[in-house]
């Protein structure tokens, strides 16, 4: 029998993280909200040494269903391809 010593704090790999931002209108106040969302998620991911940013997906229009949100659909395709580990 072979015994393998497991060291503490050994990194298995970086977590591939994506974020999703959405605003429902193109009004100026919503544009500001969109930019704030993007910057918040970007900084949050970059601050974590165990995470790597895959992409920040976004939709800038009203959409009552996922079919009206191309950014969301693209993100879900990437998830199905197993290229994202976590979504914020």
The first five atom37 places (N, CA, C, CB, O) and aatype in JSON, in Angstrom:
{
  "aatype": [20, 20, 20, 20, 20, 20, 20, 20, 20, 20, 20, 20, 20, 20, 20, 20, 20, 20, 20, 20, 20, 20, 20, 20, 20, 20, 20, 20, 20, 20, 20, 20, 20, 20, 20, 20, 20, 20, 20, 20, 20, 20, 20, 20, 20, 20, 20, 20, 20, 20, 20, 20, 20, 20, 20, 20, 20, 20, 20, 20, 20, 20, 20, 20, 20, 20, 20, 20, 20, 20, 20, 20, 20, 20, 20, 20, 20, 20, 20, 20, 20, 20, 20, 20, 20, 20, 20, 20],
  "atom_mask": [
    [1, 1, 1, 1, 1],
    [1, 1, 1, 1, 1],
    [1, 1, 1, 1, 1],
    [1, 1, 1, 1, 1],
    [1, 1, 1, 1, 1],
    [1, 1, 1, 1, 1],
    [1, 1, 1, 1, 1],
    [1, 1, 1, 1, 1],
    [1, 1, 1, 1, 1],
    [1, 1, 1, 1, 1],
    [1, 1, 1, 1, 1],
    [1, 1, 1, 1, 1],
    [1, 1, 1, 1, 1],
    [1, 1, 1, 1, 1],
    [1, 1, 1, 1, 1],
    [1, 1, 1, 1, 1],
    [1, 1, 1, 1, 1],
    [1, 1, 1, 1, 1],
    [1, 1, 1, 1, 1],
    [1, 1, 1, 1, 1],
    [1, 1, 1, 1, 1],
    [1, 1, 1, 1, 1],
    [1, 1, 1, 1, 1],
    [1, 1, 1, 1, 1],
    [1, 1, 1, 1, 1],
    [1, 1, 1, 1, 1],
    [1, 1, 1, 1, 1],
    [1, 1, 1, 1, 1],
    [1, 1, 1, 1, 1],
    [1, 1, 1, 1, 1],
    [1, 1, 1, 1, 1],
    [1, 1, 1, 1, 1],
    [1, 1, 1, 1, 1],
    [1, 1, 1, 1, 1],
    [1, 1, 1, 1, 1],
    [1, 1, 1, 1, 1],
    [1, 1, 1, 1, 1],
    [1, 1, 1, 1, 1],
    [1, 1, 1, 1, 1],
    [1, 1, 1, 1, 1],
    [1, 1, 1, 1, 1],
    [1, 1, 1, 1, 1],
    [1, 1, 1, 1, 1],
    [1, 1, 1, 1, 1],
    [1, 1, 1, 1, 1],
    [1, 1, 1, 1, 1],
    [1, 1, 1, 1, 1],
    [1, 1, 1, 1, 1],
    [1, 1, 1, 1, 1],
    [1, 1, 1, 1, 1],
    [1, 1, 1, 1, 1],
    [1, 1, 1, 1, 1],
    [1, 1, 1, 1, 1],
    [1, 1, 1, 1, 1],
    [1, 1, 1, 1, 1],
    [1, 1, 1, 1, 1],
    [1, 1, 1, 1, 1],
    [1, 1, 1, 1, 1],
    [1, 1, 1, 1, 1],
    [1, 1, 1, 1, 1],
    [1, 1, 1, 1, 1],
    [1, 1, 1, 1, 1],
    [1, 1, 1, 1, 1],
    [1, 1, 1, 1, 1],
    [1, 1, 1, 1, 1],
    [1, 1, 1, 1, 1],
    [1, 1, 1, 1, 1],
    [1, 1, 1, 1, 1],
    [1, 1, 1, 1, 1],
    [1, 1, 1, 1, 1],
    [1, 1, 1, 1, 1],
    [1, 1, 1, 1, 1],
    [1, 1, 1, 1, 1],
    [1, 1, 1, 1, 1],
    [1, 1, 1, 1, 1],
    [1, 1, 1, 1, 1],
    [1, 1, 1, 1, 1],
    [1, 1, 1, 1, 1],
    [1, 1, 1, 1, 1],
    [1, 1, 1, 1, 1],
    [1, 1, 1, 1, 1],
    [1, 1, 1, 1, 1],
    [1, 1, 1, 1, 1],
    [1, 1, 1, 1, 1],
    [1, 1, 1, 1, 1],
    [1, 1, 1, 1, 1],
    [1, 1, 1, 1, 1],
    [1, 1, 1, 1, 1]
  ],
  "atom_positions": [
    [[0.83, -1.16, 0.0], [0.0, 0.0, 0.0], [0.89, 1.24, 0.0], [-0.95, -0.01, 1.2], [1.87, 1.32, 0.74]],
    [[0.52, 2.21, -0.84], [1.27, 3.45, -0.93], [0.54, 4.52, -0.13], [1.45, 3.89, -2.42], [-0.66, 4.72, -0.29]],
    [[1.27, 5.21, 0.73], [0.69, 6.28, 1.54], [1.15, 7.61, 0.97], [1.08, 6.14, 3.04], [2.34, 7.84, 0.76]],
    [[0.19, 8.48, 0.72], [0.49, 9.8, 0.15], [0.16, 10.85, 1.2], [-0.31, 10.05, -1.16], [-0.95, 10.88, 1.74]],
    [[1.11, 11.69, 1.48], [0.9, 12.77, 2.44], [0.2, 13.93, 1.74], [2.25, 13.23, 3.06], [0.64, 14.38, 0.68]],
    [[-0.88, 14.4, 2.32], [-1.63, 15.52, 1.75], [-1.27, 16.77, 2.54], [-3.19, 15.27, 1.79], [-1.48, 16.85, 3.75]],
    [[-0.72, 17.73, 1.84], [-0.3, 18.99, 2.46], [-1.51, 19.9, 2.65], [0.79, 19.7, 1.59], [-2.45, 19.87, 1.85]],
    [[-1.49, 20.7, 3.71], [-2.54, 21.69, 3.92], [-2.42, 22.8, 2.88], [-2.46, 22.26, 5.36], [-1.33, 23.11, 2.39]],
    [[-3.56, 23.4, 2.58], [-3.63, 24.55, 1.69], [-3.07, 24.29, 0.3], [-2.9, 25.69, 2.3], [-2.56, 25.21, -0.34]],
    [[-3.16, 23.07, -0.18], [-2.73, 22.77, -1.54], [-3.85, 23.21, -2.48], [-2.39, 21.25, -1.71], [-4.99, 22.78, -2.33]],
    [[-3.52, 24.05, -3.45], [-4.52, 24.51, -4.4], [-4.78, 23.43, -5.44], [-4.06, 25.81, -5.08], [-3.86, 22.95, -6.1]],
    [[-6.02, 23.07, -5.57], [-6.4, 22.09, -6.58], [-6.51, 22.78, -7.93], [-7.74, 21.39, -6.2], [-6.2, 22.17, -8.95]],
    [[-6.94, 24.0, -7.95], [-7.08, 24.76, -9.18], [-7.92, 25.99, -8.93], [-7.71, 23.9, -10.28], [-8.59, 26.1, -7.9]],
    [[-7.89, 26.88, -9.86], [-8.66, 28.1, -9.73], [-10.11, 27.85, -10.11], [-8.07, 29.21, -10.6], [-10.41, 27.05, -11.0]],
    [[-11.0, 28.52, -9.42], [-12.41, 28.43, -9.71], [-12.71, 29.4, -10.86], [-13.28, 28.76, -8.44], [-12.41, 30.59, -10.77]],
    [[-13.3, 28.89, -11.91], [-13.65, 29.71, -13.08], [-14.98, 30.38, -12.8], [-13.71, 28.85, -14.4], [-16.02, 29.73, -12.7]],
    [[-14.94, 31.72, -12.69], [-16.1, 32.48, -12.24], [-16.57, 33.44, -13.32], [-15.76, 33.26, -10.96], [-15.78, 34.1, -13.99]],
    [[-17.89, 33.5, -13.48], [-18.52, 34.45, -14.39], [-19.51, 35.28, -13.58], [-19.23, 33.71, -15.6], [-19.91, 34.9, -12.48]],
    [[-19.91, 36.4, -14.13], [-20.92, 37.23, -13.49], [-21.97, 37.6, -14.54], [-20.3, 38.52, -12.86], [-21.69, 37.62, -15.74]],
    [[-23.17, 37.88, -14.06], [-24.25, 38.27, -14.96], [-24.85, 39.58, -14.47], [-25.35, 37.17, -15.04], [-25.27, 39.7, -13.32]],
    [[-24.88, 40.56, -15.36], [-25.46, 41.87, -15.06], [-26.64, 42.11, -15.99], [-24.4, 43.01, -15.22], [-26.66, 41.66, -17.13]],
    [[-27.63, 42.82, -15.46], [-28.79, 43.1, -16.3], [-29.47, 44.38, -15.84], [-29.78, 41.92, -16.27], [-29.63, 44.62, -14.65]],
    [[-29.85, 45.19, -16.8], [-30.73, 46.33, -16.55], [-31.89, 46.22, -17.51], [-29.97, 47.71, -16.73], [-31.75, 45.69, -18.62]],
    [[-33.05, 46.71, -17.08], [-34.26, 46.48, -17.87], [-34.58, 47.59, -18.87], [-35.41, 46.31, -16.96], [-35.42, 47.4, -19.76]],
    [[-33.94, 48.73, -18.74], [-34.18, 49.81, -19.69], [-32.85, 50.45, -20.07], [-35.15, 50.88, -19.1], [-31.82, 50.17, -19.45]],
    [[-32.9, 51.28, -21.07], [-31.68, 51.99, -21.48], [-31.63, 53.4, -20.91], [-31.61, 52.04, -23.01], [-30.85, 54.23, -21.38]],
    [[-32.45, 53.68, -19.91], [-32.44, 55.0, -19.27], [-31.06, 55.27, -18.68], [-33.54, 55.09, -18.18], [-30.34, 54.34, -18.32]],
    [[-30.71, 56.54, -18.58], [-29.38, 56.93, -18.1], [-29.08, 56.36, -16.71], [-29.26, 58.45, -18.06], [-27.97, 55.9, -16.45]],
    [[-30.06, 56.39, -15.83], [-29.84, 55.87, -14.48], [-29.57, 54.36, -14.51], [-31.05, 56.18, -13.58], [-28.8, 53.84, -13.71]],
    [[-30.21, 53.67, -15.43], [-29.98, 52.23, -15.57], [-28.6, 51.96, -16.15], [-31.06, 51.59, -16.45], [-27.95, 50.98, -15.77]],
    [[-28.14, 52.8, -17.05], [-26.79, 52.66, -17.62], [-25.74, 52.76, -16.51], [-26.53, 53.74, -18.7], [-24.77, 52.0, -16.5]],
    [[-25.95, 53.69, -15.6], [-25.04, 53.84, -14.47], [-25.07, 52.59, -13.6], [-25.4, 55.09, -13.65], [-24.02, 52.12, -13.15]],
    [[-26.25, 52.06, -13.36], [-26.4, 50.84, -12.56], [-25.66, 49.68, -13.22], [-27.89, 50.48, -12.38], [-24.99, 48.89, -12.55]],
    [[-25.78, 49.58, -14.53], [-25.1, 48.52, -15.29], [-23.58, 48.6, -15.11], [-25.46, 48.62, -16.79], [-22.92, 47.59, -14.85]],
    [[-23.04, 49.8, -15.23], [-21.6, 49.97, -15.08], [-21.15, 49.67, -13.65], [-21.2, 51.4, -15.46], [-20.08, 49.09, -13.44]],
    [[-21.95, 50.06, -12.68], [-21.63, 49.77, -11.28], [-21.63, 48.26, -11.04], [-22.65, 50.47, -10.33], [-20.74, 47.74, -10.36]],
    [[-22.61, 47.56, -11.59], [-22.66, 46.11, -11.46], [-21.41, 45.45, -12.05], [-23.92, 45.56, -12.15], [-20.77, 44.62, -11.41]],
    [[-21.08, 45.85, -13.27], [-19.92, 45.27, -13.95], [-18.64, 45.49, -13.14], [-19.76, 45.86, -15.35], [-17.86, 44.56, -12.94]],
    [[-18.44, 46.7, -12.69], [-17.21, 47.02, -11.95], [-17.17, 46.27, -10.62], [-17.12, 48.54, -11.72], [-16.12, 45.79, -10.2]],
    [[-18.3, 46.19, -9.97], [-18.36, 45.47, -8.69], [-17.95, 44.01, -8.87], [-19.78, 45.55, -8.09], [-17.11, 43.5, -8.13]],
    [[-18.54, 43.33, -9.84], [-18.23, 41.92, -10.06], [-16.78, 41.73, -10.51], [-19.18, 41.32, -11.1], [-16.11, 40.79, -10.09]],
    [[-16.31, 42.61, -11.37], [-14.93, 42.52, -11.85], [-13.95, 42.61, -10.67], [-14.63, 43.63, -12.89], [-13.04, 41.79, -10.55]],
    [[-14.15, 43.6, -9.82], [-13.26, 43.77, -8.66], [-13.37, 42.6, -7.69], [-13.57, 45.08, -7.93], [-12.36, 42.13, -7.17]],
    [[-14.58, 42.14, -7.45], [-14.79, 41.04, -6.53], [-14.05, 39.78, -6.99], [-16.29, 40.75, -6.38], [-13.41, 39.1, -6.19]],
    [[-14.14, 39.49, -8.26], [-13.48, 38.3, -8.81], [-11.97, 38.48, -8.8], [-13.97, 38.01, -10.24], [-11.24, 37.57, -8.42]],
    [[-11.5, 39.64, -9.22], [-10.05, 39.87, -9.28], [-9.4, 39.88, -7.9], [-9.76, 41.19, -9.98], [-8.22, 39.54, -7.78]],
    [[-10.14, 40.25, -6.85], [-9.59, 40.27, -5.5], [-9.39, 38.86, -4.93], [-10.5, 41.07, -4.58], [-8.58, 38.67, -4.03]],
    [[-10.13, 37.9, -5.44], [-10.05, 36.56, -4.88], [-8.95, 35.77, -5.59], [-11.41, 35.84, -5.0], [-9.08, 35.5, -6.79]],
    [[-7.9, 35.38, -4.89], [-6.78, 34.68, -5.54], [-7.13, 33.27, -6.02], [-5.62, 34.61, -4.59], [-6.37, 32.66, -6.78]],
    [[-8.26, 32.76, -5.57], [-8.67, 31.41, -5.98], [-9.64, 31.42, -7.16], [-9.3, 30.69, -4.81], [-10.1, 30.37, -7.59]],
    [[-9.94, 32.6, -7.68], [-10.89, 32.74, -8.78], [-10.2, 33.3, -10.01], [-12.06, 33.64, -8.37], [-9.24, 34.07, -9.91]],
    [[-10.69, 32.9, -11.16], [-10.26, 33.49, -12.42], [-11.53, 33.92, -13.17], [-9.38, 32.48, -13.27], [-12.49, 33.15, -13.26]],
    [[-11.51, 35.13, -13.71], [-12.67, 35.66, -14.42], [-12.79, 35.01, -15.79], [-12.56, 37.18, -14.58], [-11.87, 35.05, -16.6]],
    [[-13.94, 34.41, -16.03], [-14.24, 33.85, -17.35], [-14.76, 34.98, -18.23], [-15.28, 32.67, -17.26], [-14.21, 35.26, -19.29]],
    [[-15.83, 35.63, -17.78], [-16.45, 36.71, -18.54], [-17.55, 37.33, -17.7], [-17.0, 36.2, -19.9], [-18.14, 36.67, -16.85]],
    [[-17.82, 38.59, -17.96], [-18.99, 39.23, -17.37], [-20.03, 39.32, -18.47], [-18.64, 40.66, -16.77], [-19.88, 40.08, -19.43]],
    [[-21.07, 38.56, -18.32], [-22.16, 38.52, -19.29], [-23.18, 39.58, -18.91], [-22.82, 37.12, -19.34], [-23.35, 39.89, -17.73]],
    [[-23.86, 40.14, -19.9], [-24.79, 41.22, -19.6], [-25.89, 41.33, -20.64], [-24.05, 42.54, -19.5], [-25.72, 40.97, -21.81]],
    [[-27.0, 41.83, -20.18], [-28.11, 42.18, -21.06], [-28.58, 43.56, -20.67], [-29.28, 41.14, -20.98], [-28.75, 43.87, -19.49]],
    [[-28.79, 44.4, -21.68], [-29.19, 45.79, -21.46], [-30.55, 46.07, -22.08], [-28.14, 46.76, -22.03], [-30.72, 47.07, -22.77]],
    [[-31.49, 45.21, -21.85], [-32.82, 45.48, -22.37], [-33.84, 44.7, -21.56], [-32.93, 45.12, -23.87], [-33.5, 43.76, -20.84]],
    [[-35.06, 45.12, -21.7], [-36.12, 44.43, -20.99], [-36.29, 43.03, -21.56], [-37.44, 45.22, -21.07], [-36.17, 42.82, -22.77]],
    [[-36.56, 42.11, -20.7], [-36.78, 40.75, -21.16], [-37.56, 39.97, -20.13], [-35.45, 40.05, -21.47], [-37.09, 39.76, -19.01]],
    [[-38.74, 39.55, -20.51], [-39.57, 38.82, -19.56], [-39.27, 37.33, -19.59], [-41.04, 39.05, -19.86], [-39.74, 36.58, -18.73]],
    [[-38.49, 36.9, -20.56], [-38.1, 35.49, -20.6], [-36.63, 35.4, -20.96], [-38.97, 34.68, -21.61], [-36.05, 36.34, -21.5]],
    [[-36.03, 34.26, -20.68], [-34.61, 34.05, -20.98], [-34.34, 34.15, -22.47], [-34.15, 32.69, -20.46], [-33.23, 34.51, -22.87]],
    [[-35.32, 33.84, -23.3], [-35.12, 33.91, -24.75], [-34.84, 35.33, -25.24], [-36.34, 33.37, -25.47], [-34.28, 35.51, -26.32]],
    [[-35.22, 36.32, -24.44], [-34.97, 37.72, -24.8], [-33.69, 38.25, -24.17], [-36.15, 38.59, -24.37], [-33.47, 39.46, -24.15]],
    [[-32.86, 37.36, -23.65], [-31.62, 37.76, -22.98], [-30.43, 37.01, -23.59], [-31.71, 37.48, -21.46], [-30.04, 35.96, -23.07]],
    [[-29.86, 37.53, -24.67], [-28.77, 36.82, -25.34], [-27.53, 36.63, -24.47], [-28.38, 37.56, -26.58], [-26.85, 35.61, -24.59]],
    [[-27.23, 37.58, -23.6], [-26.08, 37.43, -22.7], [-26.28, 36.27, -21.75], [-25.85, 38.71, -21.91], [-25.36, 35.49, -21.52]],
    [[-27.48, 36.15, -21.21], [-27.8, 35.05, -20.31], [-27.71, 33.71, -21.04], [-29.21, 35.24, -19.73], [-27.16, 32.75, -20.5]],
    [[-28.25, 33.65, -22.25], [-28.21, 32.41, -23.03], [-26.78, 32.0, -23.36], [-29.02, 32.57, -24.32], [-26.44, 30.82, -23.3]],
    [[-25.95, 32.97, -23.7], [-24.54, 32.68, -23.98], [-23.85, 32.12, -22.73], [-23.8, 33.95, -24.48], [-23.08, 31.17, -22.81]],
    [[-24.15, 32.73, -21.58], [-23.56, 32.26, -20.33], [-23.98, 30.82, -20.05], [-23.97, 33.18, -19.17], [-23.16, 30.0, -19.65]],
    [[-25.25, 30.52, -20.25], [-25.73, 29.16, -19.98], [-25.11, 28.13, -20.93], [-27.25, 29.13, -20.08], [-24.87, 26.99, -20.54]],
    [[-24.86, 28.53, -22.17], [-24.15, 27.63, -23.11], [-22.75, 27.33, -22.6], [-24.09, 28.26, -24.52], [-22.28, 26.2, -22.69]],
    [[-22.09, 28.35, -22.07], [-20.74, 28.18, -21.53], [-20.77, 27.26, -20.31], [-20.12, 29.54, -21.16], [-19.86, 26.45, -20.11]],
    [[-21.81, 27.38, -19.49], [-21.97, 26.48, -18.35], [-22.13, 25.05, -18.84], [-23.2, 26.89, -17.48], [-21.49, 24.14, -18.3]],
    [[-22.97, 24.84, -19.85], [-23.18, 23.49, -20.39], [-21.89, 22.9, -20.96], [-24.25, 23.53, -21.46], [-21.73, 21.68, -20.98]],
    [[-20.99, 23.76, -21.42], [-19.69, 23.3, -21.93], [-18.71, 23.07, -20.79], [-19.11, 24.31, -22.93], [-17.55, 22.73, -21.02]],
    [[-19.17, 23.25, -19.56], [-18.37, 23.04, -18.34], [-17.13, 23.94, -18.29], [-17.93, 21.58, -18.26], [-16.05, 23.52, -17.87]],
    [[-17.32, 25.2, -18.72], [-16.24, 26.18, -18.7], [-16.41, 27.22, -17.6], [-16.15, 26.86, -20.04], [-15.6, 28.15, -17.48]],
    [[-17.47, 27.08, -16.81], [-17.74, 27.98, -15.69], [-18.03, 27.13, -14.47], [-18.93, 28.96, -16.0], [-18.82, 26.18, -14.53]],
    [[-17.4, 27.47, -13.35], [-17.64, 26.75, -12.11], [-18.65, 27.47, -11.21], [-16.33, 26.55, -11.37], [-19.36, 26.83, -10.44]],
    [[-18.69, 28.81, -11.31], [-19.58, 29.57, -10.43], [-20.01, 30.84, -11.13], [-18.89, 29.9, -9.09], [-19.23, 31.45, -11.87]],
    [[-21.26, 31.24, -10.88], [-21.81, 32.47, -11.45], [-22.22, 33.39, -10.29], [-23.03, 32.16, -12.39], [-22.87, 32.98, -9.33]],
    [[-21.82, 34.65, -10.42], [-22.25, 35.67, -9.45], [-23.37, 36.48, -10.08], [-21.07, 36.61, -9.02], [-23.89, 37.4, -9.45]]
  ]
}
